[in-house]
Coordinates of C-alpha atoms in Angstrom, one line a residue:
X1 CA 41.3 371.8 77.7
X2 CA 43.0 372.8 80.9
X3 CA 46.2 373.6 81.4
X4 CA 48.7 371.1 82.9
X5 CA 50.6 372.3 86.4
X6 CA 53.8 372.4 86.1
X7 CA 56.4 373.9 88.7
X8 CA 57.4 377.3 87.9
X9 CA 61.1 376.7 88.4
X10 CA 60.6 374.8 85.1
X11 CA 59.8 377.4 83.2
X12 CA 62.4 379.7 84.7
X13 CA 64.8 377.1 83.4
X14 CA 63.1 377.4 80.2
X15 CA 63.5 381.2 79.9
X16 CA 67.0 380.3 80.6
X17 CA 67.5 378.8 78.2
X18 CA 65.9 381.0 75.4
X19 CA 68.4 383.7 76.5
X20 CA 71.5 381.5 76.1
X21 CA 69.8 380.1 73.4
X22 CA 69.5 383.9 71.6
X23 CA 72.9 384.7 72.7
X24 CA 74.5 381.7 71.1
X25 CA 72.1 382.0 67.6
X26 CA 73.1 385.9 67.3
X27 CA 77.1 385.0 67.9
X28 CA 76.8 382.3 65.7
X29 CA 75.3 384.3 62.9
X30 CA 78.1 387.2 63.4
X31 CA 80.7 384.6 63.2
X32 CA 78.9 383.2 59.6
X33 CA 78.9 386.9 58.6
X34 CA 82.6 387.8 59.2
X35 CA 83.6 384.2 57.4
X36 CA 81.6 385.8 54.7
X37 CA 84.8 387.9 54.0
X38 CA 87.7 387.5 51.7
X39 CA 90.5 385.5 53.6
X40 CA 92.9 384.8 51.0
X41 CA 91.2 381.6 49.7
X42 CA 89.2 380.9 46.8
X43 CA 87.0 378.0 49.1
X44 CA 84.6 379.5 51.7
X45 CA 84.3 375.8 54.0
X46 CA 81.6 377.5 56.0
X47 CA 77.6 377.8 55.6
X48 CA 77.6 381.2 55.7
X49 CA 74.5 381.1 53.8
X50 CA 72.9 379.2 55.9
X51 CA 70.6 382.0 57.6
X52 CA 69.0 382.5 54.3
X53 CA 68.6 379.0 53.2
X54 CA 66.3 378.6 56.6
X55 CA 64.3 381.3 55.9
X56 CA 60.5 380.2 55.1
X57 CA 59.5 383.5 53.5
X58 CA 62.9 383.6 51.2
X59 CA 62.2 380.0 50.1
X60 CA 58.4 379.5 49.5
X61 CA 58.8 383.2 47.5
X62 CA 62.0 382.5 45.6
X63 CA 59.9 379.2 44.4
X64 CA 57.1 380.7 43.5
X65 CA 58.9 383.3 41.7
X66 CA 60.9 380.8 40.0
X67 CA 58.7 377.9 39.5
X68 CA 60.7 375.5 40.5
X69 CA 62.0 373.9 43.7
X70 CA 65.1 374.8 45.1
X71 CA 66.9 372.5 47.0
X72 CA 69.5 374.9 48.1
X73 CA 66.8 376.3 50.3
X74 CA 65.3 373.0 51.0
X75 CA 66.7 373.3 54.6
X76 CA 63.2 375.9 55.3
X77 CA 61.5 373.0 55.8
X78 CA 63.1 372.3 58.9
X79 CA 62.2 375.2 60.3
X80 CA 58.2 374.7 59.2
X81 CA 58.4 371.8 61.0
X82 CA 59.4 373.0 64.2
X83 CA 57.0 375.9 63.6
X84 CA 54.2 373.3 63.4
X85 CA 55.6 371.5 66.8
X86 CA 56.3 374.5 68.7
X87 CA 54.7 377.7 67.5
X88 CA 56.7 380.7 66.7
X89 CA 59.3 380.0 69.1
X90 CA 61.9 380.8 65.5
X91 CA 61.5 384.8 66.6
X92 CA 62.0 384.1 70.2
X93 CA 64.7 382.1 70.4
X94 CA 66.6 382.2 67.2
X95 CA 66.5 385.0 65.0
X96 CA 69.2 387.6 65.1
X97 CA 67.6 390.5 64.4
X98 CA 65.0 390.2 67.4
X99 CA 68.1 389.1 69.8
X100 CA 69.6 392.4 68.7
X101 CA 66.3 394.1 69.3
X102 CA 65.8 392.7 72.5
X103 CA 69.3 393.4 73.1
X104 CA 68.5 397.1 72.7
X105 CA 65.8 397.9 75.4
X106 CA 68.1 398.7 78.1
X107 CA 68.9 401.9 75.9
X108 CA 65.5 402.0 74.2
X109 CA 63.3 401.7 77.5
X110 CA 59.8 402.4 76.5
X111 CA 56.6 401.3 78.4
X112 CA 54.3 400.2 75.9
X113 CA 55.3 396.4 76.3
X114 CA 52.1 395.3 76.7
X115 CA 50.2 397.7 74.7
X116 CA 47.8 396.4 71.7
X117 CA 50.0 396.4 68.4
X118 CA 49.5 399.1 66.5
X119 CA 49.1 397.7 62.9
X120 CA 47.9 394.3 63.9
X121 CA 46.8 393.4 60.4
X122 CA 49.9 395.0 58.7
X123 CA 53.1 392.2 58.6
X124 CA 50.1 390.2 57.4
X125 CA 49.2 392.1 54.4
X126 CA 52.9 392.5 53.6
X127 CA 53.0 389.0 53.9
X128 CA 49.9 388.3 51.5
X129 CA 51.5 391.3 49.1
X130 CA 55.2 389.2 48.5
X131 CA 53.3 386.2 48.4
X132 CA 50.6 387.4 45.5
X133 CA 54.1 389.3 43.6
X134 CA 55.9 386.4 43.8
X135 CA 53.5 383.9 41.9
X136 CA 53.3 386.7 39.4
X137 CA 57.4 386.6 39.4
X138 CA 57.9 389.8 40.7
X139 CA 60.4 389.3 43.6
X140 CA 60.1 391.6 46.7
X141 CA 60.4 389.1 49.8
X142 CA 63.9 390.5 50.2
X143 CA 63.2 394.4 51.1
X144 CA 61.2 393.3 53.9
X145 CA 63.0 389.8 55.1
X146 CA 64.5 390.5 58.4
X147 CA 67.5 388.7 57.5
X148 CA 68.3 390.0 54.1
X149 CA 67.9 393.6 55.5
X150 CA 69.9 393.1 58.6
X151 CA 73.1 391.4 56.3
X152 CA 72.6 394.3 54.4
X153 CA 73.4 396.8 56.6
X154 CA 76.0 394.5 58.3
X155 CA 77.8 394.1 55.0
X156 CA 77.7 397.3 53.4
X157 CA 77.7 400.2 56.5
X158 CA 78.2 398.7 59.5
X159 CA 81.6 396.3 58.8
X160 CA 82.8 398.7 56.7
X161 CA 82.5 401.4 59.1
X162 CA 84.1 399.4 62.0
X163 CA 87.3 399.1 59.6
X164 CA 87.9 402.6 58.9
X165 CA 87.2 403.2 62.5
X166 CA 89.8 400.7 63.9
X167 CA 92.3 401.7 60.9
X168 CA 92.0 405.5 62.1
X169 CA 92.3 404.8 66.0
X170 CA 95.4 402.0 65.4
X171 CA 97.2 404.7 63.1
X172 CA 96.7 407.3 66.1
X173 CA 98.2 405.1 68.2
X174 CA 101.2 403.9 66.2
X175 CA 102.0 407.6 64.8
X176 CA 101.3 409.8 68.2
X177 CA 101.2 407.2 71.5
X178 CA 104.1 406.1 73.3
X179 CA 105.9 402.7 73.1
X180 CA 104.5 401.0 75.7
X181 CA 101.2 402.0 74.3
X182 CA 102.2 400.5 71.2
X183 CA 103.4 397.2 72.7
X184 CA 100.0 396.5 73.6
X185 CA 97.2 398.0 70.6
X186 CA 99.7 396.4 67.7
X187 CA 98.8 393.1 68.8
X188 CA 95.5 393.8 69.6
X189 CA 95.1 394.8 66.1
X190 CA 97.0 392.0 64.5
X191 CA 94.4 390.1 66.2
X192 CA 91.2 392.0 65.1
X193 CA 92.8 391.9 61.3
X194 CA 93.1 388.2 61.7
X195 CA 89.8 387.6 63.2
X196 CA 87.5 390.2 63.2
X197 CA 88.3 393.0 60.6
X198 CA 87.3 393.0 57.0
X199 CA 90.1 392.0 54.6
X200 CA 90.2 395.0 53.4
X201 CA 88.9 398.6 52.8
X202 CA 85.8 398.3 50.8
X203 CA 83.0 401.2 49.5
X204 CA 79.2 400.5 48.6
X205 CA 76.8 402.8 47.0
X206 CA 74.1 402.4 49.2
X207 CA 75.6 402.4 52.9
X208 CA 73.7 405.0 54.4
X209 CA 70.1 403.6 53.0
X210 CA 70.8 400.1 54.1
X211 CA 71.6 401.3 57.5
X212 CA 69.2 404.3 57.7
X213 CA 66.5 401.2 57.2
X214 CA 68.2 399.0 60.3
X215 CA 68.7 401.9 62.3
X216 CA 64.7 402.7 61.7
X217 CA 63.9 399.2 62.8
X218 CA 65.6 399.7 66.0
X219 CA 64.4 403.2 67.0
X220 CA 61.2 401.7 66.7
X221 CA 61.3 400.0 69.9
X222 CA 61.3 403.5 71.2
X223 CA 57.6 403.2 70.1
X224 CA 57.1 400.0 71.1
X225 CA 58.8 397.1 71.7
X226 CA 59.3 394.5 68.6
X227 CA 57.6 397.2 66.6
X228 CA 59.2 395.8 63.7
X229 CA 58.2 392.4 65.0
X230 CA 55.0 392.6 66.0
X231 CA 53.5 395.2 62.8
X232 CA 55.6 394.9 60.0
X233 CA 57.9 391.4 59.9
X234 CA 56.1 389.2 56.9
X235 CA 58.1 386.5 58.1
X236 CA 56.8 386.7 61.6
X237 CA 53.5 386.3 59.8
X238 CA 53.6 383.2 58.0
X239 CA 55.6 381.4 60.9
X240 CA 52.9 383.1 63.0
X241 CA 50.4 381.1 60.7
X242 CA 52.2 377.9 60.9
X243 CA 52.0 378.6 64.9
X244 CA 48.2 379.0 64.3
X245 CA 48.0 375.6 62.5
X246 CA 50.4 373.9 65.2
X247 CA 50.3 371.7 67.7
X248 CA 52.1 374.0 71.2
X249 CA 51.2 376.7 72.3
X250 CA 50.7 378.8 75.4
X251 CA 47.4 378.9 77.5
X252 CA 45.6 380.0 80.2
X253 CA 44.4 383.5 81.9
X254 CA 40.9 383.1 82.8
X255 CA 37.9 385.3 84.7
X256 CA 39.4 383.7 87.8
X257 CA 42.3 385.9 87.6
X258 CA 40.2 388.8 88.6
X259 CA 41.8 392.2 88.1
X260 CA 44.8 390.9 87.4
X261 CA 46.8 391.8 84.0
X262 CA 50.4 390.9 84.3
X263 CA 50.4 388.9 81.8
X264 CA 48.9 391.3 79.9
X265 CA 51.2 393.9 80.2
X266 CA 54.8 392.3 80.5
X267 CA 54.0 390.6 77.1
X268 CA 56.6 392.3 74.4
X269 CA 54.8 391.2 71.4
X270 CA 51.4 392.4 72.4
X271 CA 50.0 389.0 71.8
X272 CA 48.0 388.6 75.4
X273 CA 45.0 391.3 75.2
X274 CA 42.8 392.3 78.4
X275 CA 40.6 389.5 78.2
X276 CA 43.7 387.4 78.5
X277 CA 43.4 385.9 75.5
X278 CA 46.6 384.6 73.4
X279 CA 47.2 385.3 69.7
X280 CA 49.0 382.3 68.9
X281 CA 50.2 384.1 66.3
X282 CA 52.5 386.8 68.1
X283 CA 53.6 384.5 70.6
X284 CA 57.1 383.9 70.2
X285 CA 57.6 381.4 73.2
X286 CA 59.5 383.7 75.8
X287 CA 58.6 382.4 78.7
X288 CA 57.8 385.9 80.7
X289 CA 54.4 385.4 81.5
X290 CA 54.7 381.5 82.4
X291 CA 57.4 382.5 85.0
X292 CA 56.0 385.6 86.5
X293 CA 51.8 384.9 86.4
X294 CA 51.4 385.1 90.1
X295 CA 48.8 382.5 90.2
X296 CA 50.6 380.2 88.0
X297 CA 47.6 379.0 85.8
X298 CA 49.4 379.9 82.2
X299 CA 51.1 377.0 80.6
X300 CA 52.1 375.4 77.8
X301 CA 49.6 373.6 75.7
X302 CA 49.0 370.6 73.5
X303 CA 46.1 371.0 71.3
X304 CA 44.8 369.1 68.2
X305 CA 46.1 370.6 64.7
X306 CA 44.4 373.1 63.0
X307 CA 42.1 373.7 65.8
X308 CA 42.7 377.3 66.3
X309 CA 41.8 378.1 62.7
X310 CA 44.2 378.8 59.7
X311 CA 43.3 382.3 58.1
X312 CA 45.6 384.9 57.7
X313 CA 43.8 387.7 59.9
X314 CA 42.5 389.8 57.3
X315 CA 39.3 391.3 56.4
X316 CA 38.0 390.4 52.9
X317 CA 38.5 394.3 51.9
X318 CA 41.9 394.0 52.8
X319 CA 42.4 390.7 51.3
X320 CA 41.2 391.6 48.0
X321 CA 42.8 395.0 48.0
X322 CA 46.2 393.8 48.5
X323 CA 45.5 391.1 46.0
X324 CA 44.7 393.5 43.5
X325 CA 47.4 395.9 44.6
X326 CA 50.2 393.4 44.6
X327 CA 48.6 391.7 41.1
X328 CA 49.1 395.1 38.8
X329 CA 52.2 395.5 39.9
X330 CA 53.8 393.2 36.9
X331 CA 51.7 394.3 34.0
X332 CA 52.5 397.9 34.7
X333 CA 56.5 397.2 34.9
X334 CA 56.4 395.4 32.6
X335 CA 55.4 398.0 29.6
X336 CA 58.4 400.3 30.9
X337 CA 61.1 401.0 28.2
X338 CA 63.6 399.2 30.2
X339 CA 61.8 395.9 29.2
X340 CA 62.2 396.4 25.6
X341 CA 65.9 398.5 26.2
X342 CA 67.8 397.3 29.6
X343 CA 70.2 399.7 30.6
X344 CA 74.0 398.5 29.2
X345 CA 75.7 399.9 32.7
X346 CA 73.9 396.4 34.8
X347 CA 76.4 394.3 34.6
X348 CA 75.8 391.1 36.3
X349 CA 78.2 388.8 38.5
X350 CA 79.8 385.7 36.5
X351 CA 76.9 382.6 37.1
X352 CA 74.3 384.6 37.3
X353 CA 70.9 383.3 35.5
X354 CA 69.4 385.7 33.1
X355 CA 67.9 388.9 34.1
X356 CA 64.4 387.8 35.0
X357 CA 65.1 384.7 36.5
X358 CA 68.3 386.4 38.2
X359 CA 66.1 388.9 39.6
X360 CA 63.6 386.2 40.4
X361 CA 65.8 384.5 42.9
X362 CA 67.9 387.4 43.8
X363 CA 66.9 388.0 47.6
X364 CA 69.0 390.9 48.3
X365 CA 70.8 389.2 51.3
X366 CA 74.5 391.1 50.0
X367 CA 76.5 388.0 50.9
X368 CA 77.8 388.2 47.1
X369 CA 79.1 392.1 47.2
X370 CA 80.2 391.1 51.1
X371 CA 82.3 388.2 49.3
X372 CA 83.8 390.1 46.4
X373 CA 87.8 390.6 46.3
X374 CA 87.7 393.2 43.9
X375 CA 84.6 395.7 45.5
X376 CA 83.3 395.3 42.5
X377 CA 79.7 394.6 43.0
X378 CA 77.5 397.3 44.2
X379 CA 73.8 397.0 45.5
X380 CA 71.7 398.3 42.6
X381 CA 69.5 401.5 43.0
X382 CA 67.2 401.9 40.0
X383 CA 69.5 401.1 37.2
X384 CA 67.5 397.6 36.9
X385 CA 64.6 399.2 37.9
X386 CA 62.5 398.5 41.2
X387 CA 62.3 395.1 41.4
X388 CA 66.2 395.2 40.8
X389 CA 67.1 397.4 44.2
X390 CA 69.9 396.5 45.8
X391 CA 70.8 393.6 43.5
X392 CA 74.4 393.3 42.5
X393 CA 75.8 394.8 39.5
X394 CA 79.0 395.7 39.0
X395 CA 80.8 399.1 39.1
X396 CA 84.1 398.6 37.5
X397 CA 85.1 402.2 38.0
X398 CA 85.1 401.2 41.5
X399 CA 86.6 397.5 41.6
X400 CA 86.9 394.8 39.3
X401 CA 85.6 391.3 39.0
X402 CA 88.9 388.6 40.2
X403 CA 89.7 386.6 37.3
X404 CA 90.6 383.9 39.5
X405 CA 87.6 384.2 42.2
X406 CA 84.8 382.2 42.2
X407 CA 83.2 383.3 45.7
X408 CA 80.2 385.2 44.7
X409 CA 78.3 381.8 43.5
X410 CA 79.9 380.0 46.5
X411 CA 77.9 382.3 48.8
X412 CA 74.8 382.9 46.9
X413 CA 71.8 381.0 48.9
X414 CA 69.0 380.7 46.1
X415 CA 71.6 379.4 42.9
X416 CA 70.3 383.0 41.8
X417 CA 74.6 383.3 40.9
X418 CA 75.6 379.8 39.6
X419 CA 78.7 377.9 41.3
X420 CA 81.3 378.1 38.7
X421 CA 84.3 376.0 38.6
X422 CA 87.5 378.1 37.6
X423 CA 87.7 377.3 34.2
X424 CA 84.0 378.0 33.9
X425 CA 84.9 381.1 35.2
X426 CA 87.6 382.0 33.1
X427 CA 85.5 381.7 30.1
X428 CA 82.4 383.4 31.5
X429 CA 81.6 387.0 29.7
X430 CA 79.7 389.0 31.7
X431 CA 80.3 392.0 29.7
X432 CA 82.9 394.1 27.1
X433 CA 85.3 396.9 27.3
X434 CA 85.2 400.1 24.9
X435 CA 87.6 402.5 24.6
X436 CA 86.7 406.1 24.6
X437 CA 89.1 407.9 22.2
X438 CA 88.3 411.2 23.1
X439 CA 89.6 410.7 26.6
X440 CA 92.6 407.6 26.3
X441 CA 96.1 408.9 26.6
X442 CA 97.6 407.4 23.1
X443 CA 94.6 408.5 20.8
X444 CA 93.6 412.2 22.5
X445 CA 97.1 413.3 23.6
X446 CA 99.6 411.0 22.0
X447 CA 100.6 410.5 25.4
X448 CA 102.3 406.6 25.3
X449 CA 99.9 404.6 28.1
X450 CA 99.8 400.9 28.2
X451 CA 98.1 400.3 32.0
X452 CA 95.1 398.5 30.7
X453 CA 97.1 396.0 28.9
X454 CA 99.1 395.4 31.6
X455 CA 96.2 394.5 34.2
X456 CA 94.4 392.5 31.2
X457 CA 94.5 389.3 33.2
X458 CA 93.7 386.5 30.2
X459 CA 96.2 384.3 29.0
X460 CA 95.6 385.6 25.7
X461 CA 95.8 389.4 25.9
X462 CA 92.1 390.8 25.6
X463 CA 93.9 394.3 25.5
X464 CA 96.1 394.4 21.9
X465 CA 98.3 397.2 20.2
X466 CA 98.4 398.7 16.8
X467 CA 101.8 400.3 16.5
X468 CA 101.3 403.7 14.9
X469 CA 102.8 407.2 14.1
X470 CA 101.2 410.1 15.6
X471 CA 102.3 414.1 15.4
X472 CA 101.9 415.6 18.6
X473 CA 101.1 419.3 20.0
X474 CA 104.9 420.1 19.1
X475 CA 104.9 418.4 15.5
X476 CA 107.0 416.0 15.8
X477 CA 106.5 412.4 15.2
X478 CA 105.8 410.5 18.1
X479 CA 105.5 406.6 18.0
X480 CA 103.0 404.7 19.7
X481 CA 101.3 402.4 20.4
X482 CA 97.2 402.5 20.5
X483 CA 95.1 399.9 22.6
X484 CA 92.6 398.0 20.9
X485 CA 89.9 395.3 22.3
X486 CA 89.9 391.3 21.1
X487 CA 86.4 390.8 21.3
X488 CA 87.4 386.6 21.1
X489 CA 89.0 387.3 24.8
X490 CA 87.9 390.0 26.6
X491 CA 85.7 388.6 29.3
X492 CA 84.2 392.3 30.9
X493 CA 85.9 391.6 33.9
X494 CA 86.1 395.7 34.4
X495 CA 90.1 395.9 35.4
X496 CA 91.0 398.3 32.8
X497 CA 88.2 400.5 33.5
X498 CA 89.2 400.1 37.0
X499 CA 93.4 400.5 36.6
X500 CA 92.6 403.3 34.5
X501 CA 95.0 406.6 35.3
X502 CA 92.6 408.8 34.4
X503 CA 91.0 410.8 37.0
X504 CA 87.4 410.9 36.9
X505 CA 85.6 408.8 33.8
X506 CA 88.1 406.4 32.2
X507 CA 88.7 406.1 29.1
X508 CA 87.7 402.5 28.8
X509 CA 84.5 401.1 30.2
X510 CA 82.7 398.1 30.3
X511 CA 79.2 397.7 29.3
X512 CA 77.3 394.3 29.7
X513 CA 76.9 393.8 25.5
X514 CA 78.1 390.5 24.4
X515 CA 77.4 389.0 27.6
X516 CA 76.8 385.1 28.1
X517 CA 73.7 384.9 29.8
X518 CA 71.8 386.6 26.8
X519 CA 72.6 385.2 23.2
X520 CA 70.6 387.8 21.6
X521 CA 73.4 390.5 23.4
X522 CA 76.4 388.9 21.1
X523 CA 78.3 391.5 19.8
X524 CA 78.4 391.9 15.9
X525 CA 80.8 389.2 14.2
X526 CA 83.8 390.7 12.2
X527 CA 82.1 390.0 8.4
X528 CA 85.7 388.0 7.4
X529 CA 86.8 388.0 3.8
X530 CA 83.2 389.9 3.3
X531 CA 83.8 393.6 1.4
X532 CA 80.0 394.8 3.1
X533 CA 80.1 395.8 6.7
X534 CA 77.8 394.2 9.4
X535 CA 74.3 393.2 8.7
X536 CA 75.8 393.3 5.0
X537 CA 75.9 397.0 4.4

């Protein structure tokens, strides 16, 4: 089929507008992210999911994982469709991470452009890997997915990294500049706290890994350009494969052209070799070699469905190794002791499913830990073991779940964290405090301490007080009055543990016994009117 003429100054046009068009996607995505914050309301009004829900890789493996169909995420088809009409124009055009890739080659200059891809069967076999966990219900899309990893780094390094650094150069200013200096950076920063700056100072466990693995992606284009792109990205892959079965694409480059390799070399995903053939695969629809082929005989292309073939580009070795690979990954999990014992300290946000379906829809995108008031939830590391890195747990030694916040569900993009009303919320247990009495003032010391009662936020005091008589180090009698837990109406929300005035450990701490999601967690029932203890001993 030959390719149609048409005059170059349309495609220029064209490219154009896949710049604006990048430009506008990328500053559309950062404004999402920063409404992702806290702003003092318990509604976010914005999609700031909405990145996720469009992702084809996070959908097709959060339903296999799950079994089910998720409507949330329902919006992925859109995004197929498009794929089908016009190729993989989705990593061209409109996702942020390859803007901001693109964005860095004028510090990351390399000149290997239009040199073969170095993996080429690589974000394939990732791709075929996720796929083959998934329908075994192990979840893993969201260590590779562009999105989820970028958000990550976003939420828990880079944000909170750009508020310390504006809080330390606005409190140089106020404390050592002059007045006039002063007239102008306080309401600059009144601005940035308005519209830009995180609500407030927040900590996460794992800020230097999440941005040690975005900074990796992008000194990678000191290698080659779209490294992560071209040999790693399983999403580039499938939509890549929906590009293969599609409909557009981009043609042309024949023996005519003689010596010439522009095309060829310009190309930033690799996807024109020295034959001048094009991978429909790694095209991404940017227009370079359209508006600067000197002959003008590469086009855009209508072509019959199907047509170019619809394999994944493997070998059979590979295919069946990674098949294998990916396929014992859940039996041998699942015979570790932290099946049969999970750890007490993962403590889950209120809404969230139960454990393996949790984890099955969990795609690590942070917009829940981004979200929380309290810094509360943490990106796990192993403490849920691997399929569970950099889900959110919470740490209550470092914040505390809001008992009047409902965010975290708001934000979630899979339903992974349920959308709970407020009264829903208020009755939700995601956990229990215990007091250690080796280390809490009025039992170790008979030191009089009553700050966990006071920050016990349920109508019906969770947080109680036996009023006793203790003799302290001098012998004399001191009264008191010792803390004791309601197990009825304590809801694990982690304040005490939090509030605590203890340096280091606290002397209370919450554990995720007795939570809801997990009926055979309940905590032993007081016996009553019984004389035998629990289990009738």
């Amino acid at each position: 089929m030959s390719t149609p003429v048409v005059p170059i100054q349309r495609y220029r046009w064209l490219r154009r507008a896949r710049v604006v068009m990048q430009l506008g996607c990328l500053l559309l995505f950062l404004w999402l992210f920063s409404k992702t914050d806290y702003d003092g309301s318990d509604t976010i009004d914005y999609a700031v999911n909405l990145l996720f829900r469009i992702d084809p890789l996070l959908a097709l493996c959060t339903m296999l994982a799950a079994r089910a169909f998720i409507l949330l995420m329902a919006p992925a088809l859109v995004v197929v469709g498009l794929s089908l009409l016009f190729g993989r124009f989705f990593c061209g055009w409109i996702c942020p991470l390859g803007s901001l890739l693109d964005g860095t080659q004028s510090l990351l200059k390399n000149s290997r452009s239009g040199h073969p891809t170095l993996f080429p069967s690589l974000a394939a076999t990732i791709l075929l890997a996720v796929l083959v966990a998934a329908a075994l219900q192990l979840p893993l899309a969201g260590y590779v997915d562009p999105f989820s990893i970028l958000v990550r780094a976003l939420a828990q390094a880079v944000y909170p990294a750009l508020h310390n650094l504006a809080e330390w150069f606005f409190t140089f200013t106020y404390q050592q500049a002059p007045p006039w200096v002063n007239a102008l950076t306080e309401p600059l920063y009144a601005f940035l706290k308005a519209h830009v700056l995180p609500f407030q100072r927040k900590y996460f466990d794992l800020a230097l890994l999440s941005m040690a693995v975005l900074l990796a992606i992008v000194s990678a284009e000191a290698v080659q350009r779209r490294f992560f792109c071209r040999n790693l990205c399983p999403l580039g892959a499938l939509l890549g494969w929906f590009a293969r079965l599609g409909v557009t694409g981009v043609a042309g480059g024949t023996e005519a052209c003689g010596s010439c390799r522009l095309c060829s070399r310009i190309c930033r995903m690799g996807a024109i070799d020295e034959q001048r053939h094009i991978n429909p695969n790694s095209c991404i629809l940017c227009m370079d070699c359209l508006v600067q082929c000197p002959r003008q005989v590469i086009g855009l292309q209508m072509q019959a469905p199907g047509r170019r073939g619809a394999g994944l580009s493997l070998s059979r070795r590979r295919f069946i190794g990674t098949v294998l690979l990916a396929g014992a990954l859940p039996p041998v999990l699942g015979v570790r002791r932290l099946t049969a014992a999970p750890n007490p300290e993962l403590i889950r946000p209120p809404g969230a499913l139960a454990e393996d379906a949790f984890l099955q829809r969990c795609v690590r995108c942070a917009e829940c830990i981004q979200v929380c008031i309290g810094n509360g939830l943490q990106p796990s590391l192993l403490e849920g073991g691997v399929e569970g890195l950099f889900a959110p747990r919470l740490v209550a030694r470092t914040g505390y779940c809001e008992f009047n916040c409902t965010l975290c569900g708001q934000v979630c993009p899979t339903g992974a964290i349920r959308v709970l009303s407020l009264e829903e919320k208020h009755r939700s247990k995601i956990g229990h405090a215990w007091f250690d009495k080796d280390r809490c003032l009025p039992y170790a010391k008979g030191v009089p301490c009553i700050v966990c009662e006071e920050h016990c936020p349920t109508p019906d005091k969770a947080i109680r007080f036996r009023e006793v008589v203790v003799v302290d180090d001098s012998g004399r009698d001191v009264p008191l009055h010792q803390p004791y837990i309601v197990d009825a109406f304590c809801i694990g929300c982690g304040i005490c543990e939090t509030k605590c005035p203890l340096p280091g450990r606290a002397a209370i701490f919450v554990t995720s016994d007795g939570e809801d999601r997990h009926p055979d967690r309940r905590l032993p029932a007081n016996p009553g009117g019984s004389s035998s203890g629990y289990g009738g001993y």
